[in-house]
């Protein structure tokens, strides 16, 4: 770097360089830490110079003729310059730390982007809710905000008090049966039996009921299940939910005639 480049700092700060010298000095300033630091210390001085009036100029002249006052002024300027450079070094160090942290983060992000993505559900995967958890008691089609498919049949057993709502959905393979149960005490093992018109029974679903039951005072939520049968809707005589004891003996809990 040429010596004149370093000596142009004051001239650049005061704005007395021509356009060509200004461009040359700015190119030099981009790579010279010393000139950048010196220019920073001159910026406040340039601002003060723009506000200097005649009285201030007279005071400056007196300072030049008073050695003691001049020494105090120069000492104050040097101290201020040291503080300014120290703050600049701290700011630069902080910028390096921040930039390094961001660079490290960017590196991790880039390297992580090449990792194998976690597999998610595919759009063509069949969804077959064979069984579902407890839900609130349904009151007809549209329970839970969506309209239930199929023909609805409600039934309540006068002896056991068990209530059920059944939706029969016609399918090419037979019939889809979506049903909910309430007032069902536990613990017990239950099953859903399809009775055809030719009197042949078919067990199409089994499940366990916990001690609190479903749709009871202990557990207000009802139970929703789903099952399928090869029988057509027109061939089904009735549906029956049965309770199975420890000896395998079945007893009806609720019957749904069709």
Rosetta silent file (secondary structure, phi, psi, omega in degrees, C-alpha in Angstrom):
SEQUENCE: XXXXXXXXXXXXXXXXXXXXXXXXXXXXXXXXXXXXXXXXXXXXXXXXXXXXXXXXXXXXXXXXXXXXXXXXXXXXXXXXXXXXXXXXXXXXXXXXXXXXXXXXXXXXXXXXXXXXXXXXXXXXXXXXXXXXXXXXXXXXXXXXXXXXXXXXXXXXXXXXXXXXXXXXXXXXXXXXXXXXXXXXXXXXXXXXXXXXXXXXXXXXXXXXXXXXXXXXXXXXXXXXXXXXXXXXXXXXXXXXXXXXXXXXXXXXXXXXXX
SCORE:     score description
SCORE:     0.000 S_00000001
   1 L     0.000  139.533 -177.175    0.000    0.000    0.000 S_00000001
   2 L   -80.601  150.901  179.578    1.356    3.428   -0.843 S_00000001
   3 H   -60.606  -40.944  179.758    2.065    6.000    1.811 S_00000001
   4 H   -58.827  -31.869 -179.893   -0.214    8.629    0.191 S_00000001
   5 H   -60.148  -41.216 -179.679   -3.149    6.244    0.567 S_00000001
   6 H   -70.782  -27.986 -176.575   -2.694    6.291    4.359 S_00000001
   7 H   -84.461   -7.537 -178.059   -2.313   10.058    4.395 S_00000001
   8 L   -86.152    2.669 -174.746   -5.597   10.665    2.551 S_00000001
   9 H   -61.358  -50.845 -178.186   -7.749    9.721    5.565 S_00000001
  10 H   -63.237  -42.152 -179.757   -8.235   13.260    6.833 S_00000001
  11 H   -63.731  -38.623  178.402   -8.795   14.623    3.350 S_00000001
  12 H   -66.236  -43.308 -179.096  -11.388   11.919    2.675 S_00000001
  13 H   -63.166  -37.068 -179.938  -13.155   12.594    5.991 S_00000001
  14 H   -81.540   -9.469  177.254  -13.309   16.318    5.257 S_00000001
  15 L    75.993   30.894 -177.421  -14.574   15.660    1.723 S_00000001
  16 L  -101.680   -2.773  178.240  -11.821   17.569   -0.087 S_00000001
  17 L   -77.478  149.191  175.360  -10.707   14.746   -2.409 S_00000001
  18 L   -76.767  177.462 -173.293  -11.819   14.835   -6.019 S_00000001
  19 H   -62.640  -40.967 -178.575  -13.965   12.067   -7.461 S_00000001
  20 H   -66.951  -44.477  179.563  -11.030   10.003   -8.800 S_00000001
  21 H   -68.801  -32.176  178.095   -9.062   10.168   -5.538 S_00000001
  22 H   -64.418  -45.225  178.791  -12.199    9.394   -3.559 S_00000001
  23 H   -62.900  -41.511 -179.521  -12.813    6.184   -5.519 S_00000001
  24 H   -63.589  -42.078 -178.049   -9.132    5.188   -5.157 S_00000001
  25 H   -69.873  -36.720  179.320   -9.166    5.785   -1.402 S_00000001
  26 H   -65.447  -35.364  174.554  -12.416    3.868   -0.899 S_00000001
  27 H   -64.172  -41.906  178.161  -10.892    0.857   -2.664 S_00000001
  28 H   -66.613  -38.348 -176.739   -7.882    1.142   -0.346 S_00000001
  29 H   -63.817  -29.536 -177.777  -10.137    1.621    2.693 S_00000001
  30 L   -66.891  -20.536 -176.866  -11.886   -1.698    2.056 S_00000001
  31 L  -119.795    2.069 -175.176   -8.652   -3.603    2.750 S_00000001
  32 L  -114.417  109.587  179.852   -6.810   -1.337    5.232 S_00000001
  33 H   -67.385  -38.479 -176.816   -7.673   -1.764    8.904 S_00000001
  34 H   -63.188  -46.601 -178.996   -5.468    1.145   10.004 S_00000001
  35 H   -67.514  -36.921  178.759   -7.156    3.678    7.730 S_00000001
  36 H   -63.348  -41.828  179.621  -10.618    2.375    8.654 S_00000001
  37 H   -65.475  -42.555 -179.224   -9.830    2.780   12.353 S_00000001
  38 H   -67.045  -38.336  179.471   -8.450    6.279   11.850 S_00000001
  39 H   -63.993  -36.279 -179.485  -11.400    7.315    9.725 S_00000001
  40 H   -64.184  -38.846  179.870  -13.787    6.197   12.464 S_00000001
  41 H   -70.792  -21.752 -178.237  -12.073    8.426   14.987 S_00000001
  42 H   -85.070  -20.267 -175.719  -12.310   11.364   12.585 S_00000001
  43 H   -58.313  -47.363  177.518  -16.050   11.090   11.973 S_00000001
  44 H   -62.821  -35.245 -179.485  -17.007   12.812   15.280 S_00000001
  45 H   -65.187  -42.253  179.186  -14.353   15.465   14.676 S_00000001
  46 H   -61.194  -40.399  178.266  -15.716   16.234   11.219 S_00000001
  47 H   -63.513  -37.767  179.102  -19.187   16.603   12.734 S_00000001
  48 H   -69.270  -37.801 -178.860  -17.848   19.025   15.324 S_00000001
  49 H   -61.797  -31.551 -178.857  -15.969   21.042   12.724 S_00000001
  50 L   -68.204  -19.134 -178.448  -19.187   21.683   10.841 S_00000001
  51 L  -103.989    3.253 -176.982  -20.553   23.441   13.940 S_00000001
  52 L   -71.784  131.404  177.004  -17.462   25.528   14.803 S_00000001
  53 L  -108.906 -170.717 -177.227  -18.130   29.280   14.893 S_00000001
  54 H   -64.861  -39.822 -179.390  -15.841   32.279   15.248 S_00000001
  55 H   -64.086  -38.211  178.961  -15.605   32.130   19.040 S_00000001
  56 H   -64.376  -40.975  178.906  -14.540   28.499   18.910 S_00000001
  57 H   -61.428  -38.835  178.607  -11.811   29.325   16.396 S_00000001
  58 H   -64.949  -38.331  178.708  -10.497   32.001   18.761 S_00000001
  59 H   -64.882  -38.558  179.286  -10.409   29.438   21.598 S_00000001
  60 H   -64.629  -38.822  177.878   -8.461   27.036   19.372 S_00000001
  61 H   -63.898  -38.421  177.542   -5.924   29.744   18.618 S_00000001
  62 H   -65.577  -35.545  178.311   -5.472   30.351   22.345 S_00000001
  63 H   -62.889  -39.991 -179.892   -4.920   26.630   22.854 S_00000001
  64 H   -64.887  -28.901 -178.440   -2.126   26.661   20.297 S_00000001
  65 H   -92.974   -6.963 -179.929   -0.375   29.467   22.213 S_00000001
  66 L  -111.387  102.304 -176.054   -0.869   27.874   25.645 S_00000001
  67 H   -58.262  -40.613 -178.089    1.424   24.786   25.970 S_00000001
  68 H   -64.751  -45.861  179.409   -0.292   23.499   29.117 S_00000001
  69 H   -64.851  -37.468  179.396   -3.768   23.733   27.606 S_00000001
  70 H   -64.317  -42.536  179.538   -2.494   22.182   24.376 S_00000001
  71 H   -62.962  -41.833  178.552   -0.998   19.229   26.251 S_00000001
  72 H   -63.503  -38.855 -179.835   -4.261   18.628   28.140 S_00000001
  73 H   -66.024  -45.393  179.403   -6.208   18.769   24.869 S_00000001
  74 H   -64.001  -38.216  177.887   -3.841   16.364   23.111 S_00000001
  75 H   -62.540  -41.499  178.799   -3.991   14.002   26.092 S_00000001
  76 H   -64.789  -39.436  179.575   -7.779   13.979   25.999 S_00000001
  77 H   -64.439  -44.463 -179.236   -7.729   13.309   22.244 S_00000001
  78 H   -63.050  -42.872  179.974   -5.281   10.389   22.642 S_00000001
  79 H   -62.544  -41.798  179.185   -7.353    8.847   25.467 S_00000001
  80 H   -64.700  -37.345 -179.569  -10.528    9.163   23.441 S_00000001
  81 H   -66.725  -39.494  178.702   -8.796    7.568   20.448 S_00000001
  82 H   -64.453  -41.254  178.639   -7.597    4.605   22.549 S_00000001
  83 H   -64.238  -39.075 -179.353  -11.108    4.049   23.899 S_00000001
  84 H   -65.319  -43.673  179.789  -12.551    4.225   20.395 S_00000001
  85 H   -66.313  -36.912  178.784  -10.055    1.678   19.024 S_00000001
  86 H   -64.698  -43.530  177.539  -10.670   -0.646   21.960 S_00000001
  87 H   -63.223  -36.914  179.705  -14.427   -0.543   21.375 S_00000001
  88 H   -65.886  -39.432  177.945  -13.837   -1.188   17.693 S_00000001
  89 H   -64.477  -41.443  177.954  -11.691   -4.242   18.474 S_00000001
  90 H   -62.968  -43.429  179.732  -14.400   -5.611   20.762 S_00000001
  91 H   -63.258  -39.647  178.894  -17.059   -5.055   18.110 S_00000001
  92 H   -65.173  -43.348  178.389  -14.908   -6.780   15.501 S_00000001
  93 H   -61.346  -42.101  178.632  -14.263   -9.751   17.797 S_00000001
  94 H   -63.347  -39.388  178.889  -17.983  -10.060   18.492 S_00000001
  95 H   -63.739  -39.185  178.388  -18.721   -9.949   14.771 S_00000001
  96 H   -63.457  -41.838  179.771  -16.194  -12.743   14.166 S_00000001
  97 H   -63.337  -45.403 -179.842  -17.822  -14.884   16.877 S_00000001
  98 H   -63.009  -45.390 -179.590  -21.321  -14.293   15.473 S_00000001
  99 H   -62.469  -40.541  178.593  -20.206  -14.985   11.928 S_00000001
 100 H   -63.737  -40.648  178.283  -18.425  -18.149   13.029 S_00000001
 101 H   -63.405  -43.265  178.828  -21.530  -19.329   14.872 S_00000001
 102 H   -65.077  -37.900  179.205  -23.729  -18.668   11.856 S_00000001
 103 H   -64.835  -42.031  177.931  -21.267  -20.423    9.578 S_00000001
 104 H   -62.242  -41.271  178.069  -21.225  -23.461   11.863 S_00000001
 105 H   -63.178  -42.085  178.608  -25.009  -23.520   11.901 S_00000001
 106 H   -63.053  -37.815  178.534  -25.113  -23.268    8.147 S_00000001
 107 H   -63.753  -44.776  179.249  -22.645  -26.143    7.880 S_00000001
 108 H   -62.868  -41.543 -179.244  -24.727  -28.331   10.156 S_00000001
 109 H   -62.189  -42.252 -178.472  -27.873  -27.435    8.245 S_00000001
 110 H   -66.349  -44.201 -178.499  -26.284  -28.299    4.919 S_00000001
 111 H   -68.370  -35.425  179.874  -24.852  -31.590    6.130 S_00000001
 112 H   -69.865  -25.932 -177.051  -28.082  -32.543    7.849 S_00000001
 113 L   -66.079  -16.261  179.680  -30.046  -31.845    4.698 S_00000001
 114 L   -89.652   -1.505 -179.124  -28.461  -34.899    3.113 S_00000001
 115 L   -72.680  160.411 -178.059  -29.764  -37.267    5.764 S_00000001
 116 L   -72.006  125.063 -178.584  -32.469  -39.754    4.963 S_00000001
 117 L   -68.282  150.885  177.560  -35.919  -38.219    5.579 S_00000001
 118 L   -71.978  130.950 -178.105  -38.270  -39.866    8.010 S_00000001
 119 L   -68.173  137.148  177.460  -40.854  -41.858    6.154 S_00000001
 120 L  -118.443  179.269 -179.416  -44.421  -40.553    6.452 S_00000001
 121 L   -66.658  140.426  178.300  -47.797  -41.879    5.435 S_00000001
 122 L   -92.525  152.962 -175.141  -48.313  -42.307    1.704 S_00000001
 123 L   -70.079  -22.909 -177.653  -51.391  -41.030   -0.037 S_00000001
 124 L   -97.443    8.052  178.693  -52.240  -44.428   -1.501 S_00000001
 125 L   -72.811  131.569 -179.679  -52.013  -46.313    1.798 S_00000001
 126 L   -68.155  139.287  177.483  -55.372  -47.904    2.650 S_00000001
 127 L  -111.650  114.409 -175.597  -57.060  -46.542    5.751 S_00000001
 128 L  -131.002   87.603 -178.008  -59.156  -49.161    7.494 S_00000001
 129 L   -71.210   80.311 -177.678  -60.277  -48.107   10.977 S_00000001
 130 L   -61.633  -43.668  175.983  -61.047  -51.615   12.189 S_00000001
 131 E  -138.425  156.222  179.511  -61.345  -50.414   15.763 S_00000001
 132 E  -138.876  165.072 -177.565  -61.236  -47.038   17.427 S_00000001
 133 E   -78.005 -178.816 -178.914  -60.929  -45.680   20.924 S_00000001
 134 E   -63.027  143.034  177.598  -63.690  -44.396   23.179 S_00000001
 135 E  -135.732  170.539  177.141  -65.738  -41.496   21.907 S_00000001
 136 L   -68.760  153.225 -178.758  -68.630  -39.400   23.139 S_00000001
 137 L   -58.818  126.529  178.714  -72.089  -40.964   22.741 S_00000001
 138 L   -76.107  155.238  177.920  -73.351  -40.441   19.178 S_00000001
 139 L  -121.463   11.290  179.007  -76.795  -39.046   18.528 S_00000001
 140 L   138.801 -169.649  179.958  -77.159  -39.977   14.884 S_00000001
 141 L   -58.966  144.073  178.303  -75.520  -39.254   11.534 S_00000001
 142 L    91.103   10.307  178.968  -72.936  -36.534   11.593 S_00000001
 143 H   -64.348  136.487  178.539  -71.506  -37.368   15.033 S_00000001
 144 H    79.835   10.900  175.065  -68.061  -35.805   15.531 S_00000001
 145 H    94.383   -8.409  177.899  -68.539  -33.260   12.753 S_00000001
 146 L  -123.285  144.156 -178.327  -68.604  -35.711    9.796 S_00000001
 147 L   -75.154  126.568 -179.229  -71.649  -37.435    8.347 S_00000001
 148 L   -75.535  136.943 -179.145  -71.632  -41.180    9.040 S_00000001
 149 L   -83.824  145.263  174.354  -72.014  -43.383    5.977 S_00000001
 150 L   102.945  176.663 -179.967  -74.685  -46.059    5.793 S_00000001
 151 E   -86.288  130.784 -176.178  -78.124  -46.801    7.239 S_00000001
 152 E   -93.679  137.395  174.854  -78.474  -46.024   10.948 S_00000001
 153 E  -135.883  130.042  178.065  -80.202  -48.328   13.422 S_00000001
 154 E  -110.915  145.712  179.551  -80.493  -47.616   17.187 S_00000001
 155 E  -152.008  145.825  175.376  -81.260  -50.176   19.851 S_00000001
 156 E  -135.144  127.965  179.847  -81.432  -50.380   23.665 S_00000001
 157 L   -79.890  125.216 -177.609  -81.745  -53.626   25.586 S_00000001
 158 L   -68.641  -19.893 -177.804  -84.567  -53.325   28.194 S_00000001
 159 L   -92.196  -51.901 -176.768  -82.840  -55.825   30.539 S_00000001
 160 L   -86.616  -22.472 -177.958  -79.141  -54.907   30.441 S_00000001
 161 L    79.380    1.346  179.709  -79.632  -51.237   29.518 S_00000001
 162 L   -68.047  135.062 -179.995  -76.823  -51.435   26.937 S_00000001
 163 E  -113.799  147.492  177.989  -77.323  -48.961   24.070 S_00000001
 164 E  -145.846  149.384  171.029  -75.952  -49.158   20.545 S_00000001
 165 E  -125.828  124.714 -173.835  -76.025  -47.184   17.319 S_00000001
 166 E  -119.033  138.379  173.304  -75.231  -49.150   14.168 S_00000001
 167 E  -119.717  121.967  179.987  -74.412  -47.948   10.655 S_00000001
 168 E  -101.376  119.563 -176.753  -74.661  -50.547    7.871 S_00000001
 169 E  -113.960  121.907  179.786  -72.548  -49.708    4.819 S_00000001
 170 E   -74.012  132.028  177.509  -73.008  -51.681    1.602 S_00000001
 171 E  -132.775  162.252  179.143  -69.772  -52.881    0.017 S_00000001
 172 L   -64.132  -31.897 -178.860  -68.919  -55.104   -2.938 S_00000001
 173 L   -83.870  -10.819 -178.503  -67.506  -57.697   -0.563 S_00000001
 174 E   151.092 -115.689 -176.140  -70.549  -57.625    1.736 S_00000001
 175 E  -138.874  134.665  172.287  -71.351  -55.186    4.544 S_00000001
 176 E   -96.433  130.020 -176.970  -69.299  -52.791    6.628 S_00000001
 177 E  -118.848  112.527  174.341  -70.703  -52.399   10.173 S_00000001
 178 E  -105.274  126.036 -175.542  -69.768  -49.331   12.201 S_00000001
 179 E  -143.498  152.481  176.870  -71.245  -49.382   15.698 S_00000001
 180 E  -124.589  151.890 -178.095  -70.987  -47.595   19.031 S_00000001
 181 E  -129.630  140.971  176.870  -71.814  -48.874   22.510 S_00000001
 182 E  -139.124  163.005 -176.467  -72.916  -47.058   25.687 S_00000001
 183 L    56.739   35.262 -177.735  -74.034  -48.136   29.150 S_00000001
 184 E  -103.457  106.532 -178.027  -71.654  -51.071   28.711 S_00000001
 185 L   -77.970  162.484  177.047  -70.274  -52.206   32.111 S_00000001
 186 L  -138.592  178.748   -2.389  -66.976  -53.982   32.644 S_00000001
 187 L   -82.279  150.783  178.374  -64.813  -55.855   33.002 S_00000001
 188 E  -169.888  167.964  172.933  -65.889  -58.372   30.414 S_00000001
 189 E  -112.145  132.487 -176.588  -65.144  -59.830   26.988 S_00000001
 190 E  -123.641  164.992  175.022  -67.626  -59.056   24.207 S_00000001
 191 E  -150.120  154.398  175.885  -68.248  -60.047   20.632 S_00000001
 192 E  -106.719  127.375 -176.638  -70.421  -58.921   17.741 S_00000001
 193 E  -117.643  130.341  173.061  -72.454  -61.643   16.048 S_00000001
 194 E   -97.517  124.967  177.650  -74.182  -61.359   12.685 S_00000001
 195 E  -106.862  114.256  179.815  -77.284  -63.572   12.396 S_00000001
 196 E   -77.402  166.000 -180.000  -78.238  -64.234    8.786 S_00000001
 197 L   -66.888  -20.827  175.577  -81.789  -64.821    7.650 S_00000001
 198 L   -89.190   11.801  173.500  -80.950  -68.466    7.154 S_00000001
 199 L    75.879    8.448  176.583  -80.123  -68.518   10.910 S_00000001
 200 L   -83.797  117.509  178.773  -76.362  -69.053   10.447 S_00000001
 201 E   -82.629  153.691  178.751  -74.483  -66.951   13.057 S_00000001
 202 E  -143.195  119.888  175.422  -71.114  -65.354   12.327 S_00000001
 203 E   -82.325  120.074 -175.585  -68.763  -63.770   14.889 S_00000001
 204 E  -115.077   -6.287  178.630  -67.134  -60.802   13.166 S_00000001
 205 E  -162.543  144.053  173.542  -65.480  -58.919   16.070 S_00000001
 206 E  -135.229  152.347  179.817  -64.309  -59.452   19.657 S_00000001
 207 E  -161.900  165.355  178.264  -62.970  -57.006   22.241 S_00000001
 208 E  -107.391  144.811  177.946  -62.327  -56.476   25.956 S_00000001
 209 E  -111.562  125.516  179.898  -64.115  -53.977   28.187 S_00000001
 210 L   -70.749  174.914 -174.843  -62.109  -52.477   31.093 S_00000001
 211 L   -59.466  -37.363 -178.962  -63.428  -52.260   34.615 S_00000001
 212 L   -73.510  -12.878 -178.417  -64.833  -48.751   34.137 S_00000001
 213 L    71.051 -165.667  178.451  -66.833  -49.832   31.085 S_00000001
 214 E  -134.702  136.055 -179.509  -67.879  -47.460   28.299 S_00000001
 215 L    67.577   32.762 -179.475  -70.562  -44.804   28.375 S_00000001
 216 L  -114.079  179.166  177.065  -70.915  -45.233   32.137 S_00000001
 217 L   -64.563  -34.858  179.236  -70.670  -42.896   35.111 S_00000001
 218 L   -71.734  -41.691 -179.991  -67.055  -43.993   35.588 S_00000001
 219 L  -131.283   95.731 -175.743  -66.164  -43.574   31.898 S_00000001
 220 L   -65.188  -25.236 -177.085  -68.659  -41.308   30.086 S_00000001
 221 L   -68.451  137.273  174.917  -67.064  -41.881   26.665 S_00000001
 222 E   -81.344  174.414  179.726  -68.717  -44.478   24.500 S_00000001
 223 E  -112.250  131.039  177.138  -66.898  -47.124   22.485 S_00000001
 224 E  -115.035  132.026  179.589  -66.828  -47.082   18.675 S_00000001
 225 E  -134.825  167.267  179.030  -65.854  -50.155   16.669 S_00000001
 226 E  -145.563  140.679 -179.709  -65.958  -51.279   13.082 S_00000001
 227 E  -150.369  169.335 -178.767  -66.145  -54.734   11.484 S_00000001
 228 E  -133.691  153.353  176.610  -67.002  -56.393    8.181 S_00000001
 229 E  -140.389  153.866  177.773  -68.984  -59.382    7.028 S_00000001
 230 L   -77.800  -13.057 -179.506  -69.459  -61.148    3.716 S_00000001
 231 L   -71.509  140.971  174.671  -73.215  -61.085    4.237 S_00000001
 232 L   -76.834  157.996  179.852  -75.202  -58.529    2.296 S_00000001
 233 H   -58.344  -38.953 -178.395  -77.392  -56.085    4.185 S_00000001
 234 H   -69.369  -17.044 -179.272  -80.470  -57.729    2.722 S_00000001
 235 H   -95.859   -3.618 -176.332  -79.327  -61.133    4.063 S_00000001
 236 E   -92.216  129.025  178.038  -78.820  -60.015    7.680 S_00000001
 237 E   -88.412  -45.260  179.425  -81.625  -60.744   10.141 S_00000001
 238 E  -161.971  162.188  173.018  -80.101  -59.165   13.229 S_00000001
 239 E  -115.561  143.961 -179.121  -76.910  -58.088   14.973 S_00000001
 240 E  -141.000  129.053  172.626  -76.193  -59.047   18.551 S_00000001
 241 E   -93.532  124.857 -176.126  -73.560  -57.907   21.036 S_00000001
 242 E  -119.151  151.931  173.955  -72.802  -60.741   23.418 S_00000001
 243 E  -104.944  136.026 -177.325  -70.842  -61.067   26.668 S_00000001
 244 E  -112.511  123.188 -179.769  -68.583  -64.117   27.084 S_00000001
 245 L   -85.539 -177.033 -175.953  -67.896  -65.426   30.586 S_00000001
 246 L   -63.414  -23.478  179.803  -64.821  -67.312   31.798 S_00000001
 247 L   -91.543    2.059  179.432  -66.367  -70.630   30.698 S_00000001
 248 L    84.003   11.033  179.385  -67.018  -69.379   27.160 S_00000001
 249 L   -84.728  131.925 -177.211  -70.768  -69.103   27.656 S_00000001
 250 E   -98.231  141.087  174.744  -72.365  -66.254   25.670 S_00000001
 251 E  -136.112  138.309 -175.616  -75.206  -64.063   26.878 S_00000001
 252 E   -71.475  138.340  174.379  -76.839  -61.249   24.852 S_00000001
 253 E  -102.464  -41.238  176.588  -76.204  -57.636   25.878 S_00000001
 254 E  -157.486  139.768 -179.023  -78.129  -55.862   23.113 S_00000001
 255 E  -118.386  136.343 -179.216  -79.848  -57.066   19.933 S_00000001
 256 E  -115.685  100.470  178.397  -80.345  -54.991   16.782 S_00000001
 257 E   -76.630  144.024  179.542  -83.169  -56.360   14.568 S_00000001
 258 L  -120.982    0.000    0.000  -83.039  -55.468   10.846 S_00000001
